Amino acid sequence: MFLTFAIIGFLIKESLLLKIVRVAVPSYKVRGQPAQLDCDYELGDDILYSVKWYRDNEEFYRYMPKYDPPKHAYKLDGIKVDLSKSDDRRVLLHPVTLKSTGQYRCEVSAEAPSFASAAGEGRMEVIYLPREGPRITGNQQENRRGDSMFLNCTSGRSYPAAILSWDIDGEKVTDATLLVEYPPIQHQHGLVSTALGLRVPTGRTMQVRCTARVAPSWREGSEAVIGNSQLADSKEAMLLVKSSSGGSSLNVMLLTLSFILLLSSLMQLET
């Protein structure tokens, strides 16, 4: 019986202490957007002393109800607090930049006599989306070497670097011998573009698609239809490239590789 009352008393005491209910930090935000950080807590019998926010262990905002004004923001690279829309339970950052990326922690402290404290955290990645979908082109240097056709897919500038993948007739290409990886290209302000090559056999019509993914919620693709026809003294390959962005058609480009493949055929006859 005594043990039962002791457990009940302990549970009641615990329920009256300061505790964090939820800390919500957006996983991804696009550069230039606002980002709201939420810190919900229960004081129990405690009195609030302060709410502090940190990014990568550096304080950038605090709320202390005994001070006038109670809200204060500190200068931190990549952090711009909108004080008019921030309080003891939420902080609005606007706008976010690539330097806003980091680990965010909310720390709540109580007044005497308990001096209790509780904290919660989450990570936010700020991304820069490409202004255009991936671009498919023919690789002229590689196309001179044989009957296979080499294609290049190049992403627009982004942060982080786009992850590229190829599909042939709706099936993802996983054969490493068909893919050619290139080093990423660095641009100003930390932006990156990537490229991925694809080797496809000629002799039949096929549909290829290159997809660029920057974040789980953003991906765009470009499609190409490759067709071959036998001519009297040469081969002509027609590559029809169609780029799409957000479900809408951006551009259509027709690339003729007959001259390249003709040179290839002549070289083979000489050997």
PDB file of C-alpha atoms in Angstrom:
ATOM      1  CA  MET A   1       0.000   0.000   0.000  1.00  0.00           C
ATOM      2  CA  PHE A   2       2.799   2.404   0.923  1.00  0.00           C
ATOM      3  CA  LEU A   3       4.604   1.568  -2.321  1.00  0.00           C
ATOM      4  CA  THR A   4       1.444   2.288  -4.315  1.00  0.00           C
ATOM      5  CA  PHE A   5       1.050   5.743  -2.716  1.00  0.00           C
ATOM      6  CA  ALA A   6       4.729   6.441  -3.280  1.00  0.00           C
ATOM      7  CA  ILE A   7       4.415   5.668  -6.993  1.00  0.00           C
ATOM      8  CA  ILE A   8       1.275   7.797  -7.306  1.00  0.00           C
ATOM      9  CA  GLY A   9       2.986  10.664  -5.490  1.00  0.00           C
ATOM     10  CA  PHE A  10       5.997  10.403  -7.763  1.00  0.00           C
ATOM     11  CA  LEU A  11       3.822  10.463 -10.885  1.00  0.00           C
ATOM     12  CA  ILE A  12       1.901  13.496  -9.636  1.00  0.00           C
ATOM     13  CA  LYS A  13       5.139  15.290  -8.868  1.00  0.00           C
ATOM     14  CA  GLU A  14       6.523  14.469 -12.299  1.00  0.00           C
ATOM     15  CA  SER A  15       3.355  15.790 -13.971  1.00  0.00           C
ATOM     16  CA  LEU A  16       3.819  19.140 -12.228  1.00  0.00           C
ATOM     17  CA  LEU A  17       7.362  19.651 -13.528  1.00  0.00           C
ATOM     18  CA  LEU A  18       8.454  21.631 -16.586  1.00  0.00           C
ATOM     19  CA  LYS A  19       8.639  19.504 -19.718  1.00  0.00           C
ATOM     20  CA  ILE A  20       8.947  19.903 -23.481  1.00  0.00           C
ATOM     21  CA  VAL A  21       5.858  18.728 -25.350  1.00  0.00           C
ATOM     22  CA  ARG A  22       7.024  19.285 -28.933  1.00  0.00           C
ATOM     23  CA  VAL A  23       9.798  20.995 -30.855  1.00  0.00           C
ATOM     24  CA  ALA A  24       8.989  21.438 -34.546  1.00  0.00           C
ATOM     25  CA  VAL A  25      11.757  22.443 -36.953  1.00  0.00           C
ATOM     26  CA  PRO A  26      11.067  22.189 -40.720  1.00  0.00           C
ATOM     27  CA  SER A  27      13.319  19.582 -42.318  1.00  0.00           C
ATOM     28  CA  TYR A  28      13.638  21.516 -45.602  1.00  0.00           C
ATOM     29  CA  LYS A  29      13.120  25.130 -46.600  1.00  0.00           C
ATOM     30  CA  VAL A  30      13.746  26.851 -49.921  1.00  0.00           C
ATOM     31  CA  ARG A  31      16.112  29.805 -49.810  1.00  0.00           C
ATOM     32  CA  GLY A  32      14.177  33.058 -49.399  1.00  0.00           C
ATOM     33  CA  GLN A  33      11.192  31.466 -47.668  1.00  0.00           C
ATOM     34  CA  PRO A  34      10.176  32.051 -44.028  1.00  0.00           C
ATOM     35  CA  ALA A  35      10.762  29.280 -41.496  1.00  0.00           C
ATOM     36  CA  GLN A  36       8.755  28.931 -38.284  1.00  0.00           C
ATOM     37  CA  LEU A  37      10.297  27.125 -35.323  1.00  0.00           C
ATOM     38  CA  ASP A  38       7.858  25.898 -32.668  1.00  0.00           C
ATOM     39  CA  CYS A  39       8.606  25.016 -29.049  1.00  0.00           C
ATOM     40  CA  ASP A  40       5.603  23.786 -27.058  1.00  0.00           C
ATOM     41  CA  TYR A  41       6.090  23.107 -23.346  1.00  0.00           C
ATOM     42  CA  GLU A  42       4.200  22.607 -20.099  1.00  0.00           C
ATOM     43  CA  LEU A  43       5.287  24.493 -16.980  1.00  0.00           C
ATOM     44  CA  GLY A  44       3.349  22.498 -14.424  1.00  0.00           C
ATOM     45  CA  ASP A  45       3.792  24.319 -11.080  1.00  0.00           C
ATOM     46  CA  ASP A  46       6.887  26.135 -12.346  1.00  0.00           C
ATOM     47  CA  ILE A  47       7.187  29.761 -13.416  1.00  0.00           C
ATOM     48  CA  LEU A  48       8.830  30.516 -16.750  1.00  0.00           C
ATOM     49  CA  TYR A  49      12.275  32.088 -16.547  1.00  0.00           C
ATOM     50  CA  SER A  50      13.429  31.959 -20.172  1.00  0.00           C
ATOM     51  CA  VAL A  51      13.068  30.353 -23.582  1.00  0.00           C
ATOM     52  CA  LYS A  52      16.251  30.308 -25.652  1.00  0.00           C
ATOM     53  CA  TRP A  53      16.923  29.176 -29.202  1.00  0.00           C
ATOM     54  CA  TYR A  54      20.286  28.011 -30.509  1.00  0.00           C
ATOM     55  CA  ARG A  55      21.619  27.110 -33.928  1.00  0.00           C
ATOM     56  CA  ASP A  56      24.619  24.786 -33.773  1.00  0.00           C
ATOM     57  CA  ASN A  57      25.030  25.726 -30.081  1.00  0.00           C
ATOM     58  CA  GLU A  58      25.043  29.486 -30.771  1.00  0.00           C
ATOM     59  CA  GLU A  59      22.202  31.459 -29.192  1.00  0.00           C
ATOM     60  CA  PHE A  60      20.229  33.672 -31.558  1.00  0.00           C
ATOM     61  CA  TYR A  61      16.941  34.338 -29.720  1.00  0.00           C
ATOM     62  CA  ARG A  62      15.661  34.494 -26.171  1.00  0.00           C
ATOM     63  CA  TYR A  63      12.367  35.263 -24.474  1.00  0.00           C
ATOM     64  CA  MET A  64      12.469  36.364 -20.811  1.00  0.00           C
ATOM     65  CA  PRO A  65       9.101  37.564 -19.445  1.00  0.00           C
ATOM     66  CA  LYS A  66      10.644  39.615 -16.601  1.00  0.00           C
ATOM     67  CA  TYR A  67      12.537  41.828 -19.034  1.00  0.00           C
ATOM     68  CA  ASP A  68      11.216  44.777 -21.010  1.00  0.00           C
ATOM     69  CA  PRO A  69      11.093  44.071 -23.851  1.00  0.00           C
ATOM     70  CA  PRO A  70      10.948  40.327 -23.222  1.00  0.00           C
ATOM     71  CA  LYS A  71      12.167  39.382 -26.732  1.00  0.00           C
ATOM     72  CA  HIS A  72      15.725  39.755 -27.946  1.00  0.00           C
ATOM     73  CA  ALA A  73      17.531  38.501 -31.074  1.00  0.00           C
ATOM     74  CA  TYR A  74      21.279  38.145 -31.498  1.00  0.00           C
ATOM     75  CA  LYS A  75      23.185  38.608 -34.737  1.00  0.00           C
ATOM     76  CA  LEU A  76      24.158  35.322 -36.289  1.00  0.00           C
ATOM     77  CA  ASP A  77      25.212  34.649 -39.877  1.00  0.00           C
ATOM     78  CA  GLY A  78      22.242  33.297 -41.811  1.00  0.00           C
ATOM     79  CA  ILE A  79      19.733  34.136 -39.050  1.00  0.00           C
ATOM     80  CA  LYS A  80      17.199  36.960 -39.312  1.00  0.00           C
ATOM     81  CA  VAL A  81      14.491  36.849 -36.640  1.00  0.00           C
ATOM     82  CA  ASP A  82      11.142  38.565 -37.215  1.00  0.00           C
ATOM     83  CA  LEU A  83      10.555  39.759 -33.648  1.00  0.00           C
ATOM     84  CA  SER A  84       7.029  40.969 -34.406  1.00  0.00           C
ATOM     85  CA  LYS A  85       5.972  37.372 -35.153  1.00  0.00           C
ATOM     86  CA  SER A  86       8.045  35.616 -32.480  1.00  0.00           C
ATOM     87  CA  ASP A  87       7.213  34.913 -28.840  1.00  0.00           C
ATOM     88  CA  ASP A  88       7.862  32.355 -26.099  1.00  0.00           C
ATOM     89  CA  ARG A  89       6.572  29.411 -28.170  1.00  0.00           C
ATOM     90  CA  ARG A  90       7.567  30.210 -31.749  1.00  0.00           C
ATOM     91  CA  VAL A  91      10.290  31.990 -33.680  1.00  0.00           C
ATOM     92  CA  LEU A  92       9.952  33.175 -37.265  1.00  0.00           C
ATOM     93  CA  LEU A  93      13.064  33.359 -39.425  1.00  0.00           C
ATOM     94  CA  HIS A  94      12.614  35.414 -42.597  1.00  0.00           C
ATOM     95  CA  PRO A  95      14.131  35.059 -45.058  1.00  0.00           C
ATOM     96  CA  VAL A  96      16.274  31.956 -44.698  1.00  0.00           C
ATOM     97  CA  THR A  97      19.565  31.637 -46.601  1.00  0.00           C
ATOM     98  CA  LEU A  98      21.864  28.718 -47.347  1.00  0.00           C
ATOM     99  CA  LYS A  99      23.760  29.667 -44.183  1.00  0.00           C
ATOM    100  CA  SER A 100      20.591  29.097 -42.126  1.00  0.00           C
ATOM    101  CA  THR A 101      21.143  25.335 -42.382  1.00  0.00           C
ATOM    102  CA  GLY A 102      21.925  23.747 -39.027  1.00  0.00           C
ATOM    103  CA  GLN A 103      20.797  22.019 -35.847  1.00  0.00           C
ATOM    104  CA  TYR A 104      18.224  24.072 -33.918  1.00  0.00           C
ATOM    105  CA  ARG A 105      17.599  23.640 -30.196  1.00  0.00           C
ATOM    106  CA  CYS A 106      14.942  25.127 -27.920  1.00  0.00           C
ATOM    107  CA  GLU A 107      15.819  25.331 -24.233  1.00  0.00           C
ATOM    108  CA  VAL A 108      13.169  26.236 -21.627  1.00  0.00           C
ATOM    109  CA  SER A 109      14.128  27.157 -18.047  1.00  0.00           C
ATOM    110  CA  ALA A 110      12.027  27.705 -14.907  1.00  0.00           C
ATOM    111  CA  GLU A 111      12.362  30.162 -12.035  1.00  0.00           C
ATOM    112  CA  ALA A 112      13.368  29.221  -8.501  1.00  0.00           C
ATOM    113  CA  PRO A 113      12.918  27.110  -6.535  1.00  0.00           C
ATOM    114  CA  SER A 114      12.992  24.281  -9.091  1.00  0.00           C
ATOM    115  CA  PHE A 115      15.350  25.821 -11.692  1.00  0.00           C
ATOM    116  CA  ALA A 116      14.136  23.021 -13.954  1.00  0.00           C
ATOM    117  CA  SER A 117      15.075  23.015 -17.620  1.00  0.00           C
ATOM    118  CA  ALA A 118      14.137  21.012 -20.695  1.00  0.00           C
ATOM    119  CA  ALA A 119      15.263  21.057 -24.304  1.00  0.00           C
ATOM    120  CA  GLY A 120      14.388  19.664 -27.721  1.00  0.00           C
ATOM    121  CA  GLU A 121      15.939  20.025 -31.154  1.00  0.00           C
ATOM    122  CA  GLY A 122      15.657  19.407 -34.879  1.00  0.00           C
ATOM    123  CA  ARG A 123      17.669  19.978 -38.042  1.00  0.00           C
ATOM    124  CA  MET A 124      16.770  22.269 -40.928  1.00  0.00           C
ATOM    125  CA  GLU A 125      18.340  22.153 -44.394  1.00  0.00           C
ATOM    126  CA  VAL A 126      17.950  25.206 -46.618  1.00  0.00           C
ATOM    127  CA  ILE A 127      17.985  24.343 -50.317  1.00  0.00           C
ATOM    128  CA  TYR A 128      18.329  26.286 -53.550  1.00  0.00           C
ATOM    129  CA  LEU A 129      16.223  24.830 -56.342  1.00  0.00           C
ATOM    130  CA  PRO A 130      17.394  24.865 -59.969  1.00  0.00           C
ATOM    131  CA  ARG A 131      15.700  27.428 -62.165  1.00  0.00           C
ATOM    132  CA  GLU A 132      15.331  24.871 -64.949  1.00  0.00           C
ATOM    133  CA  GLY A 133      14.960  21.138 -65.310  1.00  0.00           C
ATOM    134  CA  PRO A 134      17.852  18.850 -66.272  1.00  0.00           C
ATOM    135  CA  ARG A 135      19.191  19.274 -69.811  1.00  0.00           C
ATOM    136  CA  ILE A 136      19.816  16.320 -72.130  1.00  0.00           C
ATOM    137  CA  THR A 137      22.424  16.673 -74.881  1.00  0.00           C
ATOM    138  CA  GLY A 138      24.424  14.364 -77.152  1.00  0.00           C
ATOM    139  CA  ASN A 139      28.045  13.714 -76.220  1.00  0.00           C
ATOM    140  CA  GLN A 140      29.795  14.433 -79.532  1.00  0.00           C
ATOM    141  CA  GLN A 141      33.223  13.212 -78.404  1.00  0.00           C
ATOM    142  CA  GLU A 142      31.909   9.829 -77.276  1.00  0.00           C
ATOM    143  CA  ASN A 143      29.545   9.432 -80.229  1.00  0.00           C
ATOM    144  CA  ARG A 144      32.502   9.320 -82.631  1.00  0.00           C
ATOM    145  CA  ARG A 145      33.721   6.042 -81.129  1.00  0.00           C
ATOM    146  CA  GLY A 146      31.123   3.527 -82.273  1.00  0.00           C
ATOM    147  CA  ASP A 147      27.513   2.549 -82.803  1.00  0.00           C
ATOM    148  CA  SER A 148      26.442   3.304 -79.247  1.00  0.00           C
ATOM    149  CA  MET A 149      24.969   6.704 -78.576  1.00  0.00           C
ATOM    150  CA  PHE A 150      26.199   8.678 -75.588  1.00  0.00           C
ATOM    151  CA  LEU A 151      23.917  11.188 -73.886  1.00  0.00           C
ATOM    152  CA  ASN A 152      24.692  13.695 -71.177  1.00  0.00           C
ATOM    153  CA  CYS A 153      22.266  14.976 -68.537  1.00  0.00           C
ATOM    154  CA  THR A 154      23.238  18.180 -66.755  1.00  0.00           C
ATOM    155  CA  SER A 155      21.327  19.649 -63.826  1.00  0.00           C
ATOM    156  CA  GLY A 156      20.774  23.316 -63.164  1.00  0.00           C
ATOM    157  CA  ARG A 157      22.657  25.036 -60.346  1.00  0.00           C
ATOM    158  CA  SER A 158      21.347  24.010 -56.943  1.00  0.00           C
ATOM    159  CA  TYR A 159      22.218  23.394 -53.323  1.00  0.00           C
ATOM    160  CA  PRO A 160      22.721  20.686 -52.338  1.00  0.00           C
ATOM    161  CA  ALA A 161      23.898  19.036 -55.535  1.00  0.00           C
ATOM    162  CA  ALA A 162      21.132  17.393 -57.559  1.00  0.00           C
ATOM    163  CA  ILE A 163      21.042  13.595 -57.697  1.00  0.00           C
ATOM    164  CA  LEU A 164      20.579  12.450 -61.288  1.00  0.00           C
ATOM    165  CA  SER A 165      19.161   9.179 -62.598  1.00  0.00           C
ATOM    166  CA  TRP A 166      18.299   7.744 -66.019  1.00  0.00           C
ATOM    167  CA  ASP A 167      15.324   5.673 -67.196  1.00  0.00           C
ATOM    168  CA  ILE A 168      15.010   3.781 -70.484  1.00  0.00           C
ATOM    169  CA  ASP A 169      11.448   3.005 -71.584  1.00  0.00           C
ATOM    170  CA  GLY A 170      10.225   3.559 -68.024  1.00  0.00           C
ATOM    171  CA  GLU A 171      12.849   1.357 -66.304  1.00  0.00           C
ATOM    172  CA  LYS A 172      15.544   2.855 -64.112  1.00  0.00           C
ATOM    173  CA  VAL A 173      19.079   2.253 -65.379  1.00  0.00           C
ATOM    174  CA  THR A 174      21.095   0.448 -62.691  1.00  0.00           C
ATOM    175  CA  ASP A 175      23.796  -1.094 -64.882  1.00  0.00           C
ATOM    176  CA  ALA A 176      26.963   0.816 -63.967  1.00  0.00           C
ATOM    177  CA  THR A 177      28.527   0.034 -67.362  1.00  0.00           C
ATOM    178  CA  LEU A 178      25.883   2.205 -69.046  1.00  0.00           C
ATOM    179  CA  LEU A 179      26.423   5.205 -66.771  1.00  0.00           C
ATOM    180  CA  VAL A 180      29.242   7.745 -66.826  1.00  0.00           C
ATOM    181  CA  GLU A 181      29.735   9.842 -63.702  1.00  0.00           C
ATOM    182  CA  TYR A 182      31.374  13.257 -63.901  1.00  0.00           C
ATOM    183  CA  PRO A 183      32.723  15.421 -61.051  1.00  0.00           C
ATOM    184  CA  PRO A 184      30.323  18.161 -59.876  1.00  0.00           C
ATOM    185  CA  ILE A 185      30.802  21.705 -61.170  1.00  0.00           C
ATOM    186  CA  GLN A 186      31.172  24.373 -58.482  1.00  0.00           C
ATOM    187  CA  HIS A 187      29.533  27.774 -58.970  1.00  0.00           C
ATOM    188  CA  GLN A 188      29.363  31.003 -57.003  1.00  0.00           C
ATOM    189  CA  HIS A 189      27.617  31.188 -53.631  1.00  0.00           C
ATOM    190  CA  GLY A 190      28.147  27.482 -53.015  1.00  0.00           C
ATOM    191  CA  LEU A 191      25.831  26.330 -55.826  1.00  0.00           C
ATOM    192  CA  VAL A 192      26.601  23.085 -57.653  1.00  0.00           C
ATOM    193  CA  SER A 193      25.573  21.470 -60.934  1.00  0.00           C
ATOM    194  CA  THR A 194      25.995  17.771 -61.677  1.00  0.00           C
ATOM    195  CA  ALA A 195      26.211  15.675 -64.843  1.00  0.00           C
ATOM    196  CA  LEU A 196      25.568  12.009 -65.590  1.00  0.00           C
ATOM    197  CA  GLY A 197      26.247  10.274 -68.895  1.00  0.00           C
ATOM    198  CA  LEU A 198      24.303   7.399 -70.453  1.00  0.00           C
ATOM    199  CA  ARG A 199      25.375   4.937 -73.174  1.00  0.00           C
ATOM    200  CA  VAL A 200      22.492   3.499 -75.188  1.00  0.00           C
ATOM    201  CA  PRO A 201      22.613   1.149 -78.201  1.00  0.00           C
ATOM    202  CA  THR A 202      21.395   2.475 -81.529  1.00  0.00           C
ATOM    203  CA  GLY A 203      19.201   0.456 -83.837  1.00  0.00           C
ATOM    204  CA  ARG A 204      15.833   0.879 -82.181  1.00  0.00           C
ATOM    205  CA  THR A 205      13.549   3.629 -80.999  1.00  0.00           C
ATOM    206  CA  MET A 206      13.482   4.178 -77.260  1.00  0.00           C
ATOM    207  CA  GLN A 207      12.407   6.756 -74.723  1.00  0.00           C
ATOM    208  CA  VAL A 208      14.933   7.919 -72.159  1.00  0.00           C
ATOM    209  CA  ARG A 209      14.338  10.170 -69.187  1.00  0.00           C
ATOM    210  CA  CYS A 210      16.733  11.977 -66.884  1.00  0.00           C
ATOM    211  CA  THR A 211      15.437  12.957 -63.451  1.00  0.00           C
ATOM    212  CA  ALA A 212      17.063  15.433 -61.061  1.00  0.00           C
ATOM    213  CA  ARG A 213      16.254  15.311 -57.342  1.00  0.00           C
ATOM    214  CA  VAL A 214      17.395  17.984 -54.886  1.00  0.00           C
ATOM    215  CA  ALA A 215      15.122  17.221 -51.935  1.00  0.00           C
ATOM    216  CA  PRO A 216      12.444  14.587 -51.261  1.00  0.00           C
ATOM    217  CA  SER A 217       9.753  17.084 -52.205  1.00  0.00           C
ATOM    218  CA  TRP A 218      11.389  18.348 -55.419  1.00  0.00           C
ATOM    219  CA  ARG A 219      12.227  16.465 -58.574  1.00  0.00           C
ATOM    220  CA  GLU A 220      12.081  17.371 -62.254  1.00  0.00           C
ATOM    221  CA  GLY A 221      12.843  15.450 -65.412  1.00  0.00           C
ATOM    222  CA  SER A 222      13.583  15.736 -69.112  1.00  0.00           C
ATOM    223  CA  GLU A 223      12.620  13.132 -71.700  1.00  0.00           C
ATOM    224  CA  ALA A 224      14.194  12.206 -75.015  1.00  0.00           C
ATOM    225  CA  VAL A 225      12.968   9.968 -77.844  1.00  0.00           C
ATOM    226  CA  ILE A 226      15.780   8.316 -79.788  1.00  0.00           C
ATOM    227  CA  GLY A 227      15.094   6.954 -83.272  1.00  0.00           C
ATOM    228  CA  ASN A 228      17.350   5.365 -85.896  1.00  0.00           C
ATOM    229  CA  SER A 229      16.874   5.064 -89.667  1.00  0.00           C
ATOM    230  CA  GLN A 230      19.068   3.434 -92.310  1.00  0.00           C
ATOM    231  CA  LEU A 231      19.991   5.722 -95.204  1.00  0.00           C
ATOM    232  CA  ALA A 232      21.770   4.876 -98.432  1.00  0.00           C
ATOM    233  CA  ASP A 233      25.328   5.666 -97.350  1.00  0.00           C
ATOM    234  CA  SER A 234      25.013   6.799 -93.746  1.00  0.00           C
ATOM    235  CA  LYS A 235      23.161   6.451 -90.500  1.00  0.00           C
ATOM    236  CA  GLU A 236      21.030   9.211 -89.098  1.00  0.00           C
ATOM    237  CA  ALA A 237      19.993   9.353 -85.464  1.00  0.00           C
ATOM    238  CA  MET A 238      17.312  11.752 -84.369  1.00  0.00           C
ATOM    239  CA  LEU A 239      17.175  12.779 -80.730  1.00  0.00           C
ATOM    240  CA  LEU A 240      14.031  14.626 -79.682  1.00  0.00           C
ATOM    241  CA  VAL A 241      14.491  16.200 -76.269  1.00  0.00           C
ATOM    242  CA  LYS A 242      11.583  17.511 -74.250  1.00  0.00           C
ATOM    243  CA  SER A 243      12.169  19.174 -70.896  1.00  0.00           C
ATOM    244  CA  SER A 244       9.430  19.418 -68.315  1.00  0.00           C
ATOM    245  CA  SER A 245       9.174  21.552 -65.197  1.00  0.00           C
ATOM    246  CA  GLY A 246       6.381  21.199 -62.678  1.00  0.00           C
ATOM    247  CA  GLY A 247       4.231  19.342 -65.207  1.00  0.00           C
ATOM    248  CA  SER A 248       4.537  22.024 -67.886  1.00  0.00           C
ATOM    249  CA  SER A 249       6.514  21.836 -71.106  1.00  0.00           C
ATOM    250  CA  LEU A 250       9.439  24.274 -71.245  1.00  0.00           C
ATOM    251  CA  ASN A 251      11.198  23.627 -74.527  1.00  0.00           C
ATOM    252  CA  VAL A 252      11.651  21.187 -77.376  1.00  0.00           C
ATOM    253  CA  MET A 253      14.997  20.687 -79.090  1.00  0.00           C
ATOM    254  CA  LEU A 254      15.847  18.516 -82.105  1.00  0.00           C
ATOM    255  CA  LEU A 255      19.427  17.246 -82.313  1.00  0.00           C
ATOM    256  CA  THR A 256      20.669  15.552 -85.504  1.00  0.00           C
ATOM    257  CA  LEU A 257      23.711  13.322 -85.128  1.00  0.00           C
ATOM    258  CA  SER A 258      23.999  12.119 -88.737  1.00  0.00           C
ATOM    259  CA  PHE A 259      27.384  13.775 -89.364  1.00  0.00           C
ATOM    260  CA  ILE A 260      28.898  12.246 -86.251  1.00  0.00           C
ATOM    261  CA  LEU A 261      27.652   8.750 -87.040  1.00  0.00           C
ATOM    262  CA  LEU A 262      28.712   9.118 -90.666  1.00  0.00           C
ATOM    263  CA  LEU A 263      32.269   9.805 -89.547  1.00  0.00           C
ATOM    264  CA  SER A 264      32.070   6.750 -87.319  1.00  0.00           C
ATOM    265  CA  SER A 265      30.943   4.581 -90.227  1.00  0.00           C
ATOM    266  CA  LEU A 266      33.785   5.856 -92.452  1.00  0.00           C
ATOM    267  CA  MET A 267      36.345   5.148 -89.751  1.00  0.00           C
ATOM    268  CA  GLN A 268      35.076   1.584 -89.400  1.00  0.00           C
ATOM    269  CA  LEU A 269      35.300   1.027 -93.180  1.00  0.00           C
ATOM    270  CA  GLU A 270      38.911   2.230 -93.214  1.00  0.00           C
ATOM    271  CA  THR A 271      39.856  -0.278 -90.520  1.00  0.00           C
TER     272      THR A 271
END
